[in-house]
Amino acid sequence: MEGFRSLPSVHRLADALDGRYRGLAVTAAREAVEAARERARRGEPVGDLEGDARRRLAAALGSGPVRALNATGVIVHTGLGRAPLAELAVEAAARAGRHYSNLELDLERGGRGSRQEHVEGLLLELTGAEAALAVNNNAAAVLLAATALAAGRQVVVSRGQLIEIGGSFRLPDVVAQSGAELVEVGTTNRTRLADYERALGPDTAAILRAHPSNFRVVGFTEDVPVEDLCRLGMPVIDDLGSGAIAEGLPELADEPAVPRSVRAGCAVVCFSGDKLLGGSQAGIMVGRAEVVDACRSHPLARAVRIDKLSLAALAATLCLYRDPELAKDEIPVLRMLSAPRAELEARAQLMRERVARAGGKAGVVEAAAKVGGGALPLLELSGPVCAVESGGDGVDELARRLRSGDPPVIGRVREGRLLLDPRTLTDEEARRAADAVVAAFR
Ligand SMILES: *Cc1c(COP(=O)(O)O)cnc(C)c1O
């Protein structure tokens, strides 16, 4: 019964924890003392009581997503939160969250302003559009555009573009939800201008074009360039998915560029804020003034409004795009896309050496990663990665142990080895990932 007497009081233990969260600290301390008492009753060692209380408090305060190390090489990884933000964007979101701001206040007139003013000018400058609107995400942008333009009438879509994006975003369902009737034209692999022309009639309200973000049809294919579609004289809703606005990045050459669709005369162009743009979750709509205004004033716009943290981060990200070189250096997604081979090689070697020094078996091999997030499905970003031999318990067990670590490390398994891709890790993260591998071997 020695263990009982040496247990500290709940309040003394709580004093040793973070004083800002007193109530939760007392609860954590009480649970830790009770667990220790239970162990003492069974004649087991009481263990590190303060450490246990500290862990319980951290768990009580941290039930949101935990930080993870992305060693998959997939840059826009939906499971891991898509795009990490630029530092400027992180600071902007923290400021918007911590303090009051002029979110919807016109400081000059003292009257009510619009939250859209914080991004509108930037979006016009970067895309050449007449008007712009940011909403909650791109799925909401497409739904809003179809509803505002075509509810009760017809929307024409190519059969080659009746796509499903991850997370059950299916184009036919979105059109149905908007209250418009879907008119399919062409075939899976070929749709011509004449197919569209034949389908247009008095009930047609818009043509919807959707980027096949996460797949490609190859071989005997044909589709209609956006310029030709716009010449049909019908409003074109262009869902670009990722929507690239960065200039001079060869890796993005196959992504449809937002300015091109705007120049072609699309009624409204929709794209995500947190895919290849590298910003916060948002749906961005740019296009002709009367069309964007119709979207802005539709009742659904309020239901899909962008929140202030996302808006602040998006505005900061867009600011960086005003200088293409700055964007490439500061926006993590663009930096990872264009990371020089020498940098990747050095980081892969760093991981290999750290694992090898601790007695593990690892090498540096060439492997190809994907962009992810339903973008550029054919682009393989090949480069050096650290390949770890799994040892006796097998590679799936190694991957499981890494996933359950603190922080979790997510790699990819290939041919019985665990690959740690340096493209989606910083130097510091690569060190931690390698150390996690070493710990998992013990
Ligand atoms: C990703 C994507 C969407 C959905 O965008 P979210 O921002 O995830 O809502 C819609 N359309 C296309 C073509 C996409 O690639």
Short mmCIF file of C-alpha atoms and ligand atoms in Angstrom, two decimals:
data_model
loop_
_atom_site.label_atom_id
_atom_site.label_comp_id
_atom_site.label_asym_id
_atom_site.label_seq_id
_atom_site.Cartn_x
_atom_site.Cartn_y
_atom_site.Cartn_z
CA MET A 1 0.00 0.00 0.00
CA GLU A 2 3.12 2.18 -0.28
CA GLY A 3 1.82 3.52 -3.64
CA PHE A 4 -1.29 5.09 -2.08
CA ARG A 5 0.51 7.19 0.46
CA SER A 6 2.97 8.62 -2.04
CA LEU A 7 0.23 9.84 -4.44
CA PRO A 8 0.01 13.65 -4.57
CA SER A 9 -3.32 15.38 -4.09
CA VAL A 10 -5.34 16.17 -7.20
CA HIS A 11 -4.92 19.91 -6.69
CA ARG A 12 -1.18 19.73 -6.15
CA LEU A 13 -0.88 17.72 -9.37
CA ALA A 14 -3.13 20.18 -11.24
CA ASP A 15 -0.84 23.03 -10.07
CA ALA A 16 1.97 21.46 -12.07
CA LEU A 17 -0.09 21.61 -15.30
CA ASP A 18 -0.88 24.53 -17.61
CA GLY A 19 -2.54 27.15 -15.41
CA ARG A 20 -4.62 28.67 -18.21
CA TYR A 21 -7.02 25.74 -18.27
CA ARG A 22 -7.52 25.18 -14.53
CA GLY A 23 -10.84 23.33 -14.69
CA LEU A 24 -9.65 20.87 -17.33
CA ALA A 25 -6.30 20.50 -15.52
CA VAL A 26 -8.09 19.47 -12.32
CA THR A 27 -10.14 16.90 -14.26
CA ALA A 28 -6.99 15.54 -15.95
CA ALA A 29 -5.19 15.36 -12.59
CA ARG A 30 -8.12 13.59 -10.96
CA GLU A 31 -8.25 10.99 -13.73
CA ALA A 32 -4.49 10.47 -13.52
CA VAL A 33 -4.62 10.00 -9.73
CA GLU A 34 -7.53 7.56 -10.02
CA ALA A 35 -5.71 5.54 -12.69
CA ALA A 36 -2.57 5.46 -10.49
CA ARG A 37 -4.60 4.38 -7.46
CA GLU A 38 -6.08 1.57 -9.54
CA ARG A 39 -2.59 0.45 -10.58
CA ALA A 40 -1.40 0.59 -6.95
CA ARG A 41 -4.36 -1.53 -5.87
CA ARG A 42 -3.29 -4.19 -8.39
CA GLY A 43 0.24 -3.99 -7.03
CA GLU A 44 1.59 -2.43 -10.25
CA PRO A 45 4.05 0.48 -10.34
CA VAL A 46 2.30 3.83 -10.17
CA GLY A 47 4.37 5.27 -13.01
CA ASP A 48 4.85 8.87 -14.14
CA LEU A 49 1.79 10.54 -12.68
CA GLU A 50 2.56 14.05 -13.86
CA GLY A 51 3.32 12.85 -17.40
CA ASP A 52 0.02 10.98 -17.45
CA ALA A 53 -1.89 14.06 -16.24
CA ARG A 54 -0.14 16.21 -18.84
CA ARG A 55 -1.10 13.80 -21.65
CA ARG A 56 -4.71 13.72 -20.44
CA LEU A 57 -4.88 17.52 -20.42
CA ALA A 58 -3.39 17.71 -23.91
CA ALA A 59 -5.96 15.18 -25.14
CA ALA A 60 -8.78 17.15 -23.51
CA LEU A 61 -7.61 20.35 -25.22
CA GLY A 62 -6.68 18.86 -28.56
CA SER A 63 -9.58 16.94 -29.99
CA GLY A 64 -9.26 18.66 -33.40
CA PRO A 65 -7.08 17.37 -36.24
CA VAL A 66 -3.51 16.67 -35.11
CA ARG A 67 -0.48 17.69 -37.11
CA ALA A 68 0.75 14.93 -39.43
CA LEU A 69 3.91 14.56 -41.49
CA ASN A 70 3.08 14.02 -45.15
CA ALA A 71 5.73 11.67 -46.54
CA THR A 72 3.47 10.48 -49.38
CA GLY A 73 4.75 12.96 -51.95
CA VAL A 74 1.11 13.73 -52.82
CA ILE A 75 1.11 17.52 -52.69
CA VAL A 76 -2.62 18.23 -52.49
CA HIS A 77 -3.65 15.33 -50.25
CA THR A 78 -7.32 15.58 -49.33
CA GLY A 79 -6.94 13.17 -46.41
CA LEU A 80 -4.16 15.33 -44.99
CA GLY A 81 -5.92 18.66 -45.38
CA ARG A 82 -5.03 19.64 -48.97
CA ALA A 83 -2.81 22.72 -49.31
CA PRO A 84 -0.63 23.87 -46.41
CA LEU A 85 -0.77 27.67 -46.32
CA ALA A 86 1.90 30.25 -46.99
CA GLU A 87 3.23 31.96 -43.85
CA LEU A 88 1.59 35.26 -44.85
CA ALA A 89 -1.76 33.46 -45.13
CA VAL A 90 -1.35 31.73 -41.75
CA GLU A 91 -0.65 35.09 -40.11
CA ALA A 92 -3.65 36.67 -41.82
CA ALA A 93 -5.98 33.90 -40.63
CA ALA A 94 -4.62 34.11 -37.08
CA ARG A 95 -5.11 37.88 -37.06
CA ALA A 96 -8.65 37.59 -38.40
CA GLY A 97 -9.43 35.03 -35.73
CA ARG A 98 -7.79 36.78 -32.80
CA HIS A 99 -9.06 40.31 -33.28
CA TYR A 100 -11.97 42.30 -34.65
CA SER A 101 -11.43 43.42 -38.22
CA ASN A 102 -13.05 45.50 -40.95
CA LEU A 103 -14.50 42.29 -42.41
CA GLU A 104 -17.73 43.96 -43.48
CA LEU A 105 -17.15 47.57 -42.53
CA ASP A 106 -16.32 50.31 -45.01
CA LEU A 107 -13.74 52.25 -42.99
CA GLU A 108 -14.02 55.34 -45.19
CA ARG A 109 -17.79 55.77 -45.10
CA GLY A 110 -18.34 54.09 -41.77
CA GLY A 111 -21.15 52.02 -43.29
CA ARG A 112 -21.66 48.36 -44.04
CA GLY A 113 -19.13 46.94 -46.48
CA SER A 114 -18.78 43.57 -48.21
CA ARG A 115 -16.35 40.83 -47.19
CA GLN A 116 -15.87 40.24 -50.91
CA GLU A 117 -14.04 43.55 -51.27
CA HIS A 118 -10.99 41.99 -49.62
CA VAL A 119 -10.47 39.56 -52.52
CA GLU A 120 -12.39 41.00 -55.44
CA GLY A 121 -9.79 43.48 -56.67
CA LEU A 122 -7.02 40.88 -56.45
CA LEU A 123 -9.04 38.31 -58.38
CA LEU A 124 -9.85 40.81 -61.13
CA GLU A 125 -6.20 41.78 -61.41
CA LEU A 126 -4.99 38.16 -61.51
CA THR A 127 -7.60 36.72 -63.88
CA GLY A 128 -8.68 39.67 -66.03
CA ALA A 129 -12.35 39.12 -65.14
CA GLU A 130 -15.01 41.85 -64.74
CA ALA A 131 -16.31 40.56 -61.41
CA ALA A 132 -15.43 38.01 -58.74
CA LEU A 133 -17.01 36.24 -55.80
CA ALA A 134 -15.52 33.86 -53.21
CA VAL A 135 -17.73 31.22 -51.57
CA ASN A 136 -17.25 28.27 -49.22
CA ASN A 137 -15.76 25.79 -51.71
CA ASN A 138 -15.78 24.96 -55.38
CA ALA A 139 -18.67 22.50 -55.10
CA ALA A 140 -20.72 25.39 -53.70
CA ALA A 141 -19.50 27.68 -56.49
CA VAL A 142 -20.70 25.31 -59.21
CA LEU A 143 -24.02 24.72 -57.44
CA LEU A 144 -24.55 28.45 -56.99
CA ALA A 145 -23.70 29.21 -60.63
CA ALA A 146 -26.01 26.49 -61.98
CA THR A 147 -28.83 27.55 -59.63
CA ALA A 148 -28.56 31.28 -60.30
CA LEU A 149 -28.28 30.86 -64.06
CA ALA A 150 -30.37 27.84 -64.90
CA ALA A 151 -32.90 26.77 -62.23
CA GLY A 152 -36.07 25.59 -63.98
CA ARG A 153 -34.35 25.52 -67.37
CA GLN A 154 -31.80 23.35 -69.16
CA VAL A 155 -28.05 22.93 -68.72
CA VAL A 156 -26.09 21.28 -71.52
CA VAL A 157 -23.11 19.06 -70.57
CA SER A 158 -20.83 16.82 -72.63
CA ARG A 159 -21.05 13.12 -71.77
CA GLY A 160 -17.27 13.18 -71.46
CA GLN A 161 -17.58 15.58 -68.54
CA LEU A 162 -20.21 13.89 -66.34
CA ILE A 163 -17.54 13.47 -63.72
CA GLU A 164 -17.34 12.36 -60.13
CA ILE A 165 -14.79 14.09 -57.92
CA GLY A 166 -13.88 12.43 -54.60
CA GLY A 167 -16.32 12.83 -51.73
CA SER A 168 -19.43 12.20 -53.87
CA PHE A 169 -19.39 15.41 -55.88
CA ARG A 170 -21.12 14.16 -59.04
CA LEU A 171 -21.84 16.65 -61.75
CA PRO A 172 -25.28 15.22 -62.70
CA ASP A 173 -26.32 15.38 -59.02
CA VAL A 174 -25.15 18.98 -58.71
CA VAL A 175 -27.15 19.98 -61.76
CA ALA A 176 -30.20 18.14 -60.39
CA GLN A 177 -29.79 19.93 -57.06
CA SER A 178 -29.73 23.29 -58.82
CA GLY A 179 -33.22 22.64 -60.16
CA ALA A 180 -32.00 22.63 -63.75
CA GLU A 181 -32.60 19.85 -66.26
CA LEU A 182 -29.44 18.13 -67.52
CA VAL A 183 -29.13 17.74 -71.28
CA GLU A 184 -26.30 15.36 -72.23
CA VAL A 185 -24.52 15.73 -75.54
CA GLY A 186 -21.78 13.82 -77.39
CA THR A 187 -20.21 10.59 -76.19
CA THR A 188 -17.77 9.57 -73.46
CA ASN A 189 -14.73 10.08 -75.66
CA ARG A 190 -15.86 12.53 -78.36
CA THR A 191 -18.01 15.62 -78.24
CA ARG A 192 -18.07 18.11 -81.13
CA LEU A 193 -19.32 21.66 -81.49
CA ALA A 194 -22.21 20.37 -83.63
CA ASP A 195 -23.39 18.20 -80.72
CA TYR A 196 -23.75 21.31 -78.60
CA GLU A 197 -25.37 23.30 -81.42
CA ARG A 198 -28.07 20.65 -81.91
CA ALA A 199 -28.92 20.64 -78.18
CA LEU A 200 -29.38 24.40 -77.80
CA GLY A 201 -32.99 25.56 -77.77
CA PRO A 202 -35.36 28.07 -76.19
CA ASP A 203 -35.16 26.29 -72.82
CA THR A 204 -31.36 26.24 -72.68
CA ALA A 205 -29.99 28.48 -69.94
CA ALA A 206 -26.30 27.54 -69.92
CA ILE A 207 -23.56 25.20 -71.07
CA LEU A 208 -21.63 23.61 -68.21
CA ARG A 209 -18.05 22.59 -68.86
CA ALA A 210 -16.28 20.52 -66.20
CA HIS A 211 -12.61 19.72 -66.06
CA PRO A 212 -12.01 15.95 -65.76
CA SER A 213 -9.72 16.65 -62.83
CA ASN A 214 -8.88 13.18 -61.64
CA PHE A 215 -8.87 11.07 -64.82
CA ARG A 216 -8.07 11.31 -68.51
CA VAL A 217 -9.65 9.70 -71.55
CA VAL A 218 -6.85 8.91 -73.97
CA GLY A 219 -6.77 7.68 -77.57
CA PHE A 220 -9.62 8.49 -79.96
CA THR A 221 -10.90 11.60 -78.25
CA GLU A 222 -12.23 15.01 -79.15
CA ASP A 223 -13.62 17.90 -77.18
CA VAL A 224 -14.49 21.50 -77.85
CA PRO A 225 -12.09 24.31 -76.92
CA VAL A 226 -13.58 26.81 -74.50
CA GLU A 227 -13.28 29.61 -77.07
CA ASP A 228 -15.53 27.74 -79.53
CA LEU A 229 -18.06 26.96 -76.79
CA CYS A 230 -18.29 30.62 -75.85
CA ARG A 231 -18.92 31.57 -79.50
CA LEU A 232 -22.23 29.69 -79.39
CA GLY A 233 -23.66 32.72 -77.60
CA MET A 234 -24.94 30.75 -74.60
CA PRO A 235 -23.61 31.48 -71.07
CA VAL A 236 -20.80 29.03 -70.29
CA ILE A 237 -20.22 27.91 -66.67
CA ASP A 238 -16.65 26.61 -66.61
CA ASP A 239 -15.76 24.37 -63.65
CA LEU A 240 -11.98 24.22 -63.79
CA GLY A 241 -11.50 22.28 -60.55
CA SER A 242 -8.03 23.34 -59.52
CA GLY A 243 -7.66 26.37 -61.67
CA ALA A 244 -4.09 27.43 -62.21
CA ILE A 245 -3.19 31.09 -62.08
CA ALA A 246 0.56 30.71 -61.49
CA GLU A 247 2.73 31.70 -64.43
CA GLY A 248 5.88 30.06 -65.70
CA LEU A 249 5.54 26.70 -63.94
CA PRO A 250 6.06 23.91 -66.50
CA GLU A 251 4.51 21.42 -64.06
CA LEU A 252 1.19 23.28 -64.41
CA ALA A 253 1.24 23.48 -68.21
CA ASP A 254 -1.52 20.84 -68.58
CA GLU A 255 -3.91 22.52 -66.14
CA PRO A 256 -6.49 24.79 -67.78
CA ALA A 257 -5.56 28.36 -66.98
CA VAL A 258 -8.19 30.60 -65.42
CA PRO A 259 -7.28 33.70 -67.49
CA ARG A 260 -7.78 31.76 -70.73
CA SER A 261 -11.36 30.83 -69.83
CA VAL A 262 -12.04 34.41 -68.76
CA ARG A 263 -10.63 35.77 -72.03
CA ALA A 264 -12.72 33.28 -74.00
CA GLY A 265 -15.81 34.97 -72.55
CA CYS A 266 -17.14 32.40 -70.08
CA ALA A 267 -20.10 33.64 -68.07
CA VAL A 268 -18.47 32.37 -64.89
CA VAL A 269 -15.32 30.34 -64.16
CA CYS A 270 -15.27 28.31 -60.92
CA PHE A 271 -12.22 26.85 -59.14
CA SER A 272 -10.96 25.76 -55.71
CA GLY A 273 -8.89 27.85 -53.34
CA ASP A 274 -7.10 24.94 -51.68
CA LYS A 275 -5.96 22.79 -54.57
CA LEU A 276 -3.21 23.97 -56.90
CA LEU A 277 -3.86 27.60 -55.97
CA GLY A 278 -2.33 26.69 -52.61
CA GLY A 279 -4.65 28.77 -50.44
CA SER A 280 -7.48 28.14 -48.00
CA GLN A 281 -10.70 26.25 -48.63
CA ALA A 282 -12.78 28.40 -50.97
CA GLY A 283 -14.73 28.37 -54.18
CA ILE A 284 -13.71 31.19 -56.46
CA MET A 285 -16.06 32.52 -59.13
CA VAL A 286 -14.83 34.99 -61.74
CA GLY A 287 -16.56 36.15 -64.89
CA ARG A 288 -18.94 38.64 -66.44
CA ALA A 289 -20.35 41.30 -64.15
CA GLU A 290 -24.07 40.64 -64.64
CA VAL A 291 -23.59 36.88 -64.12
CA VAL A 292 -21.45 37.20 -60.99
CA ASP A 293 -23.94 39.77 -59.65
CA ALA A 294 -26.79 37.30 -60.19
CA CYS A 295 -24.83 34.73 -58.18
CA ARG A 296 -23.99 37.26 -55.46
CA SER A 297 -27.61 38.27 -54.93
CA HIS A 298 -29.06 34.74 -55.06
CA PRO A 299 -30.35 33.53 -51.65
CA LEU A 300 -28.10 30.46 -51.88
CA ALA A 301 -25.04 32.76 -51.79
CA ARG A 302 -25.61 33.44 -48.10
CA ALA A 303 -25.82 29.71 -47.34
CA VAL A 304 -22.45 29.09 -49.00
CA ARG A 305 -20.70 32.22 -47.70
CA ILE A 306 -16.95 32.06 -47.17
CA ASP A 307 -15.89 32.38 -43.53
CA LYS A 308 -13.56 35.12 -42.32
CA LEU A 309 -10.53 32.91 -41.58
CA SER A 310 -10.59 31.37 -45.04
CA LEU A 311 -11.17 34.76 -46.60
CA ALA A 312 -8.21 36.31 -44.79
CA ALA A 313 -5.92 33.45 -45.81
CA LEU A 314 -7.18 33.53 -49.39
CA ALA A 315 -6.59 37.28 -49.70
CA ALA A 316 -3.03 36.89 -48.39
CA THR A 317 -2.35 34.02 -50.81
CA LEU A 318 -3.65 36.06 -53.74
CA CYS A 319 -1.41 38.97 -52.72
CA LEU A 320 1.60 36.69 -53.21
CA TYR A 321 0.49 35.88 -56.77
CA ARG A 322 0.99 39.52 -57.74
CA ASP A 323 4.69 38.66 -57.94
CA PRO A 324 5.07 35.26 -59.70
CA GLU A 325 8.55 34.69 -58.25
CA LEU A 326 7.33 35.44 -54.75
CA ALA A 327 4.38 33.09 -55.22
CA LYS A 328 6.73 30.30 -56.27
CA ASP A 329 8.93 30.81 -53.21
CA GLU A 330 6.26 31.41 -50.58
CA ILE A 331 3.29 29.22 -51.51
CA PRO A 332 4.12 25.69 -50.32
CA VAL A 333 2.15 23.91 -53.08
CA LEU A 334 4.05 25.77 -55.80
CA ARG A 335 7.36 25.33 -53.98
CA MET A 336 6.84 21.57 -53.69
CA LEU A 337 5.73 21.29 -57.33
CA SER A 338 8.92 22.90 -58.57
CA ALA A 339 11.38 21.67 -55.91
CA PRO A 340 14.85 21.27 -57.49
CA ARG A 341 16.20 17.72 -57.69
CA ALA A 342 19.32 18.58 -55.66
CA GLU A 343 17.17 19.72 -52.75
CA LEU A 344 15.07 16.52 -52.86
CA GLU A 345 18.20 14.38 -53.15
CA ALA A 346 19.78 16.02 -50.09
CA ARG A 347 16.63 15.56 -48.03
CA ALA A 348 16.22 11.91 -49.10
CA GLN A 349 19.88 11.25 -48.17
CA LEU A 350 19.36 12.94 -44.82
CA MET A 351 16.56 10.48 -44.01
CA ARG A 352 18.53 7.48 -45.32
CA GLU A 353 21.58 8.35 -43.21
CA ARG A 354 19.55 8.87 -40.07
CA VAL A 355 17.77 5.52 -40.45
CA ALA A 356 21.00 3.72 -41.38
CA ARG A 357 22.94 5.23 -38.48
CA ALA A 358 20.41 3.73 -36.08
CA GLY A 359 20.87 0.29 -37.65
CA GLY A 360 17.92 0.34 -40.09
CA LYS A 361 18.19 -0.55 -43.76
CA ALA A 362 17.31 2.20 -46.19
CA GLY A 363 18.29 3.43 -49.62
CA VAL A 364 17.52 6.29 -51.95
CA VAL A 365 15.56 5.28 -55.04
CA GLU A 366 13.72 7.02 -57.85
CA ALA A 367 9.93 7.13 -57.49
CA ALA A 368 7.02 9.10 -58.89
CA ALA A 369 4.49 10.96 -56.79
CA LYS A 370 1.20 12.51 -57.85
CA VAL A 371 -0.04 16.02 -57.44
CA GLY A 372 -3.25 14.72 -55.83
CA GLY A 373 -6.45 16.52 -54.93
CA GLY A 374 -7.97 15.46 -58.21
CA ALA A 375 -5.51 17.43 -60.30
CA LEU A 376 -3.12 16.51 -63.08
CA PRO A 377 -3.73 12.73 -62.88
CA LEU A 378 -1.10 12.00 -65.51
CA LEU A 379 1.65 14.18 -64.14
CA GLU A 380 4.21 12.08 -62.34
CA LEU A 381 6.60 14.12 -60.29
CA SER A 382 9.49 11.75 -60.23
CA GLY A 383 12.42 12.23 -57.89
CA PRO A 384 14.61 10.64 -55.25
CA VAL A 385 12.85 9.17 -52.20
CA CYS A 386 14.06 7.33 -49.12
CA ALA A 387 13.05 3.65 -49.26
CA VAL A 388 13.02 1.88 -45.89
CA GLU A 389 13.28 -1.93 -45.59
CA SER A 390 10.59 -2.97 -43.17
CA GLY A 391 12.43 -5.58 -41.08
CA GLY A 392 10.82 -8.57 -39.37
CA ASP A 393 7.29 -7.30 -38.67
CA GLY A 394 6.49 -6.40 -42.26
CA VAL A 395 5.93 -3.14 -44.07
CA ASP A 396 2.23 -2.80 -43.18
CA GLU A 397 3.07 -3.02 -39.48
CA LEU A 398 5.80 -0.40 -39.93
CA ALA A 399 3.33 1.90 -41.73
CA ARG A 400 0.79 1.36 -38.95
CA ARG A 401 3.29 2.23 -36.22
CA LEU A 402 4.28 5.39 -38.07
CA ARG A 403 0.63 6.39 -38.44
CA SER A 404 0.03 5.98 -34.72
CA GLY A 405 3.11 8.00 -33.72
CA ASP A 406 3.21 11.56 -32.43
CA PRO A 407 3.14 13.24 -34.87
CA PRO A 408 1.79 10.57 -37.24
CA VAL A 409 3.98 9.98 -40.29
CA ILE A 410 2.14 8.98 -43.47
CA GLY A 411 4.28 7.28 -46.11
CA ARG A 412 3.51 5.08 -49.07
CA VAL A 413 4.14 1.38 -49.41
CA ARG A 414 5.70 0.04 -52.59
CA GLU A 415 7.06 -3.43 -53.27
CA GLY A 416 7.46 -4.27 -49.61
CA ARG A 417 9.26 -1.06 -48.74
CA LEU A 418 8.09 2.10 -47.08
CA LEU A 419 8.78 5.20 -49.16
CA LEU A 420 9.38 8.55 -47.50
CA ASP A 421 9.07 11.24 -50.15
CA PRO A 422 11.13 14.38 -49.43
CA ARG A 423 8.98 16.54 -51.73
CA THR A 424 6.20 17.02 -49.18
CA LEU A 425 8.49 17.32 -46.12
CA THR A 426 10.64 20.18 -44.89
CA ASP A 427 14.19 19.41 -43.69
CA GLU A 428 12.99 19.51 -40.11
CA GLU A 429 10.05 17.21 -40.90
CA ALA A 430 12.33 14.81 -42.76
CA ARG A 431 14.48 14.50 -39.63
CA ARG A 432 11.42 13.80 -37.51
CA ALA A 433 10.08 11.28 -40.04
CA ALA A 434 13.40 9.41 -40.01
CA ASP A 435 13.48 9.45 -36.21
CA ALA A 436 9.95 8.06 -36.16
CA VAL A 437 11.10 5.18 -38.36
CA VAL A 438 13.96 4.48 -35.96
CA ALA A 439 11.56 4.55 -33.00
CA ALA A 440 9.14 2.22 -34.82
CA PHE A 441 11.92 -0.37 -35.22
CA ARG A 442 12.44 -0.59 -31.46
C1 LIG B 1 -12.28 19.46 -56.73
C2 LIG B 1 -13.31 19.79 -57.73
C3 LIG B 1 -14.56 20.26 -57.33
C4 LIG B 1 -14.91 20.44 -55.89
O1 LIG B 1 -14.15 21.46 -55.33
P1 LIG B 1 -14.10 21.65 -53.72
O2 LIG B 1 -13.31 22.89 -53.52
O3 LIG B 1 -13.47 20.42 -53.18
O4 LIG B 1 -15.50 21.79 -53.26
C5 LIG B 1 -15.49 20.55 -58.31
N1 LIG B 1 -15.21 20.38 -59.62
C6 LIG B 1 -14.01 19.94 -60.04
C7 LIG B 1 -13.77 19.78 -61.51
C8 LIG B 1 -13.02 19.62 -59.12
O5 LIG B 1 -11.82 19.18 -59.52
#
